[in-house]
Amino acid sequence: GAGVSQSPRYKVAKRGQDVALRCDPISGHVSLFWYQQALGQGPEFLTYFQNEAQLDKSGLPSDRFFAERPEGSVSTLKIQRTQQEDSAVYLCASSSPTTELASYEQYFGPGTRLTVT
Amino acid sequence: DQQVKQNSPSLSVQEGRISILNCDYTNSMFDYFLWYKKYPAEGPTFLISISSIKDKNEDGRFTVFLNKSAKHLSLHIVPSQPGDSAVYFCAASVGGNTPLVFGKGTRLSVIA
């Protein structure tokens, strides 16, 4: 079946612009995670949802970052007044743990590369 | 302070030989560990995982070993193939379906 998709794949924004990044999780996956990956680093957690509820947003670097998942499926990560330090790859992942298998793998999308000039 | 550490930024192995990638962690609350492989311009791809109640999990050419007392895990790939050349990330979580904490990755090059 279809995997996690993200759009746009690449985004160039001028400093101060607002951007919106979209994530379509695997159909039926209840959990959705956002990560930020800087060059040469591993992904770092930003926020996550279970269905439409945002359970943890402790990784969001500032109040310019906002995420939503209003219907428990598609999610949008919004960054207001972008700064150069926001340049990174933004990764979305989804999972659907099954208690029988205790399977907690997260499946990642291809990411959105954001460049702020 | 990095909770998950991959101390080797790169590793080069000949085709057919064993690749061993290492990972150390500091948070004793971690109870679920995963390995991901990443090609350029793609998202990480799940490889294999292990729960803290086990010390070994095997899937085809990939085996993950967990040493809880040493807070160390390793990924063995045997035999290594050129298509295995990628960046490998170790990740850990507390309680399963929760945010992952990643290492910085190890770039594996398998030479034909």
Coordinates of C-alpha atoms in Angstrom, one line a residue:
Chain A
G1 CA 0.0 0.0 0.0
A2 CA 0.9 3.7 -0.1
G3 CA 3.5 4.9 2.3
V4 CA 3.8 8.2 4.1
S5 CA 3.8 11.1 1.7
Q6 CA 5.0 14.7 2.3
S7 CA 4.6 17.9 0.3
P8 CA 6.2 19.9 -0.9
R9 CA 9.5 17.9 -1.2
Y10 CA 11.5 21.1 -1.4
K11 CA 10.6 24.6 -0.2
V12 CA 12.6 27.8 -0.4
A13 CA 11.4 30.6 1.8
K14 CA 12.6 34.1 2.3
R15 CA 13.4 35.0 5.9
G16 CA 10.2 36.2 7.6
Q17 CA 7.8 34.2 5.3
D18 CA 5.3 31.7 6.7
V19 CA 5.4 28.1 5.5
A20 CA 3.1 25.1 5.7
L21 CA 4.4 21.5 5.4
R22 CA 1.9 18.7 4.8
C23 CA 2.1 15.0 5.8
D24 CA -0.2 12.2 4.7
P25 CA 0.3 9.2 7.0
I26 CA -0.3 5.6 6.1
S27 CA -4.0 5.0 6.0
G28 CA -5.3 3.9 9.4
H29 CA -2.2 4.8 11.4
V30 CA -3.3 6.5 14.6
S31 CA 0.1 8.0 15.6
L32 CA 1.9 10.7 13.7
F33 CA 5.3 12.2 14.5
W34 CA 7.2 15.2 13.2
Y35 CA 11.0 15.3 13.3
Q36 CA 13.6 17.9 12.2
Q37 CA 16.9 16.8 10.7
A38 CA 19.8 19.2 10.4
L39 CA 22.7 18.4 8.1
G40 CA 24.9 15.7 9.5
Q41 CA 22.6 15.0 12.4
G42 CA 20.0 12.4 13.3
P43 CA 16.3 13.3 13.3
E44 CA 15.1 15.2 16.3
F45 CA 11.6 15.0 17.7
L46 CA 9.3 18.0 17.3
T47 CA 5.8 16.9 18.2
Y48 CA 3.3 14.0 17.9
F49 CA -0.3 13.1 17.7
Q50 CA -2.5 10.2 18.5
N51 CA -5.5 10.6 16.3
E52 CA -6.3 14.3 16.5
A53 CA -4.9 14.8 20.0
Q54 CA -1.5 16.5 20.2
L55 CA 0.1 14.5 23.0
D56 CA 3.6 16.1 23.2
K57 CA 4.9 19.3 21.6
S58 CA 8.0 19.6 23.8
G59 CA 10.3 19.4 20.9
L60 CA 9.0 22.5 19.0
P61 CA 11.9 24.9 19.1
S62 CA 9.8 28.1 19.4
D63 CA 6.3 29.4 19.4
R64 CA 6.8 30.1 15.7
F65 CA 6.2 26.4 15.2
F66 CA 2.7 25.0 15.2
A67 CA 1.3 21.6 14.2
E68 CA -2.2 20.3 13.7
R69 CA -4.1 17.2 12.7
P70 CA -7.7 18.2 12.9
E71 CA -9.4 15.1 11.6
G72 CA -6.8 12.6 12.8
S73 CA -5.4 11.9 9.4
V74 CA -3.4 14.6 7.5
S75 CA -1.2 16.8 9.5
T76 CA 0.3 20.2 8.8
L77 CA 3.4 21.7 10.4
K78 CA 3.4 25.5 10.1
I79 CA 6.4 27.7 10.7
Q80 CA 5.7 31.4 11.1
R81 CA 8.3 34.2 10.3
T82 CA 10.9 31.7 9.1
Q83 CA 14.5 32.2 10.2
Q84 CA 17.7 30.9 8.7
E85 CA 18.2 28.4 11.5
D86 CA 14.9 26.8 10.5
S87 CA 16.6 25.4 7.4
A88 CA 16.5 21.6 7.7
V89 CA 14.7 18.5 6.5
Y90 CA 11.3 18.0 8.2
L91 CA 10.3 14.4 8.5
C92 CA 6.9 12.9 9.2
A93 CA 6.4 9.4 10.5
S94 CA 3.3 7.3 11.3
S95 CA 2.8 4.2 13.3
S96 CA 0.0 1.9 14.4
P97 CA 1.0 -0.3 17.2
T98 CA -0.6 -3.6 17.5
T99 CA -0.7 -4.9 21.0
E100 CA -0.4 -8.5 19.9
L101 CA 2.9 -8.0 18.2
A102 CA 4.1 -5.1 20.4
S103 CA 5.2 -3.5 17.1
Y104 CA 6.1 0.1 17.4
E105 CA 8.0 0.8 14.2
Q106 CA 7.6 4.3 12.8
Y107 CA 7.4 4.6 9.0
F108 CA 8.9 7.8 7.6
G109 CA 8.0 9.9 4.6
P110 CA 10.6 11.3 2.2
G111 CA 10.8 14.6 4.1
T112 CA 10.5 18.3 3.1
R113 CA 13.8 20.1 2.6
L114 CA 13.2 23.7 3.8
T115 CA 15.8 26.3 2.9
V116 CA 15.4 29.8 4.3
T117 CA 17.3 32.5 2.5
Chain B
D1 CA 23.6 15.7 26.2
Q2 CA 23.2 13.0 23.6
Q3 CA 21.2 10.1 24.9
V4 CA 21.9 7.9 21.9
K5 CA 25.5 7.8 20.6
Q6 CA 26.9 6.3 17.4
N7 CA 30.6 7.0 17.9
S8 CA 31.8 5.9 14.4
P9 CA 30.8 8.4 11.7
S10 CA 31.8 6.0 9.0
L11 CA 32.6 2.4 8.3
S12 CA 34.0 0.7 5.2
V13 CA 33.6 -3.1 4.6
Q14 CA 34.3 -5.4 1.8
E15 CA 31.4 -7.1 0.0
G16 CA 30.6 -10.5 1.5
R17 CA 32.1 -9.6 4.9
I18 CA 30.3 -8.8 8.1
S19 CA 29.4 -5.2 8.9
I20 CA 29.0 -4.3 12.6
L21 CA 27.5 -1.0 13.6
N22 CA 27.5 0.1 17.2
C23 CA 25.3 2.3 19.3
D24 CA 25.4 3.3 23.0
Y25 CA 22.7 4.9 25.1
T26 CA 22.6 6.6 28.4
N27 CA 19.0 6.6 29.4
S28 CA 18.2 3.4 31.3
M29 CA 14.5 4.0 30.7
F30 CA 14.8 3.2 27.0
D31 CA 13.1 -0.1 26.4
Y32 CA 12.6 -0.3 22.6
F33 CA 15.4 0.1 20.1
L34 CA 15.3 0.4 16.3
W35 CA 17.7 0.6 13.4
Y36 CA 16.9 2.7 10.3
K37 CA 18.7 2.9 7.0
K38 CA 18.7 6.2 5.0
Y39 CA 19.6 6.8 1.4
P40 CA 20.2 10.4 0.2
A41 CA 17.0 12.4 -0.4
E42 CA 14.9 9.7 1.1
G43 CA 13.3 9.3 4.5
P44 CA 14.7 6.7 7.0
T45 CA 13.6 3.1 6.2
F46 CA 12.9 0.8 9.1
L47 CA 15.2 -2.2 9.3
I48 CA 14.9 -4.1 12.6
S49 CA 13.9 -3.5 16.2
I50 CA 14.4 -5.1 19.6
S51 CA 12.5 -4.9 22.8
S52 CA 14.5 -4.7 26.1
I53 CA 13.1 -8.1 27.1
K54 CA 15.2 -9.7 24.4
D55 CA 18.9 -9.7 23.8
K56 CA 18.9 -10.7 20.1
N57 CA 16.6 -10.3 17.1
E58 CA 17.3 -11.6 13.7
D59 CA 15.7 -10.9 10.3
G60 CA 17.5 -12.3 7.3
R61 CA 20.9 -10.8 6.9
F62 CA 20.3 -8.4 9.8
T63 CA 20.7 -9.2 13.5
V64 CA 20.5 -6.7 16.4
F65 CA 22.1 -7.5 19.7
L66 CA 21.2 -5.7 22.9
N67 CA 23.4 -5.6 26.0
K68 CA 21.3 -3.8 28.7
S69 CA 24.0 -3.9 31.4
A70 CA 26.4 -2.1 29.0
K71 CA 23.7 0.0 27.5
H72 CA 25.0 -1.0 24.1
L73 CA 23.4 -2.4 21.0
S74 CA 24.9 -3.4 17.7
L75 CA 23.6 -4.2 14.2
H76 CA 25.3 -7.0 12.3
I77 CA 24.8 -7.3 8.5
V78 CA 26.1 -10.5 7.0
P79 CA 27.0 -10.9 4.2
S80 CA 27.3 -7.2 3.3
Q81 CA 26.2 -6.1 -0.1
P82 CA 27.0 -3.0 -2.1
G83 CA 23.3 -2.0 -1.9
D84 CA 23.7 -1.8 1.9
S85 CA 25.8 1.3 1.5
A86 CA 23.8 4.0 3.3
V87 CA 23.6 5.9 6.6
Y88 CA 22.4 3.8 9.5
F89 CA 20.7 5.4 12.5
C90 CA 20.1 3.8 15.8
A91 CA 17.0 5.0 17.7
A92 CA 15.5 4.4 21.1
S93 CA 12.2 5.1 22.9
V94 CA 10.6 4.8 26.3
G95 CA 7.5 2.7 26.3
G96 CA 7.1 1.8 22.7
N97 CA 4.9 4.1 20.6
T98 CA 6.5 7.3 21.7
P99 CA 9.0 9.7 20.2
L100 CA 12.2 8.3 19.0
V101 CA 15.6 9.5 20.1
F102 CA 18.2 9.1 17.3
G103 CA 21.9 8.9 17.1
K104 CA 23.9 10.9 14.6
G105 CA 24.3 8.0 12.2
T106 CA 27.1 5.9 10.8
R107 CA 27.8 6.0 7.0
L108 CA 28.4 2.4 5.8
S109 CA 30.3 1.9 2.5
V110 CA 30.4 -1.7 1.2
I111 CA 33.1 -2.0 -1.4
A112 CA 32.8 -4.5 -4.2

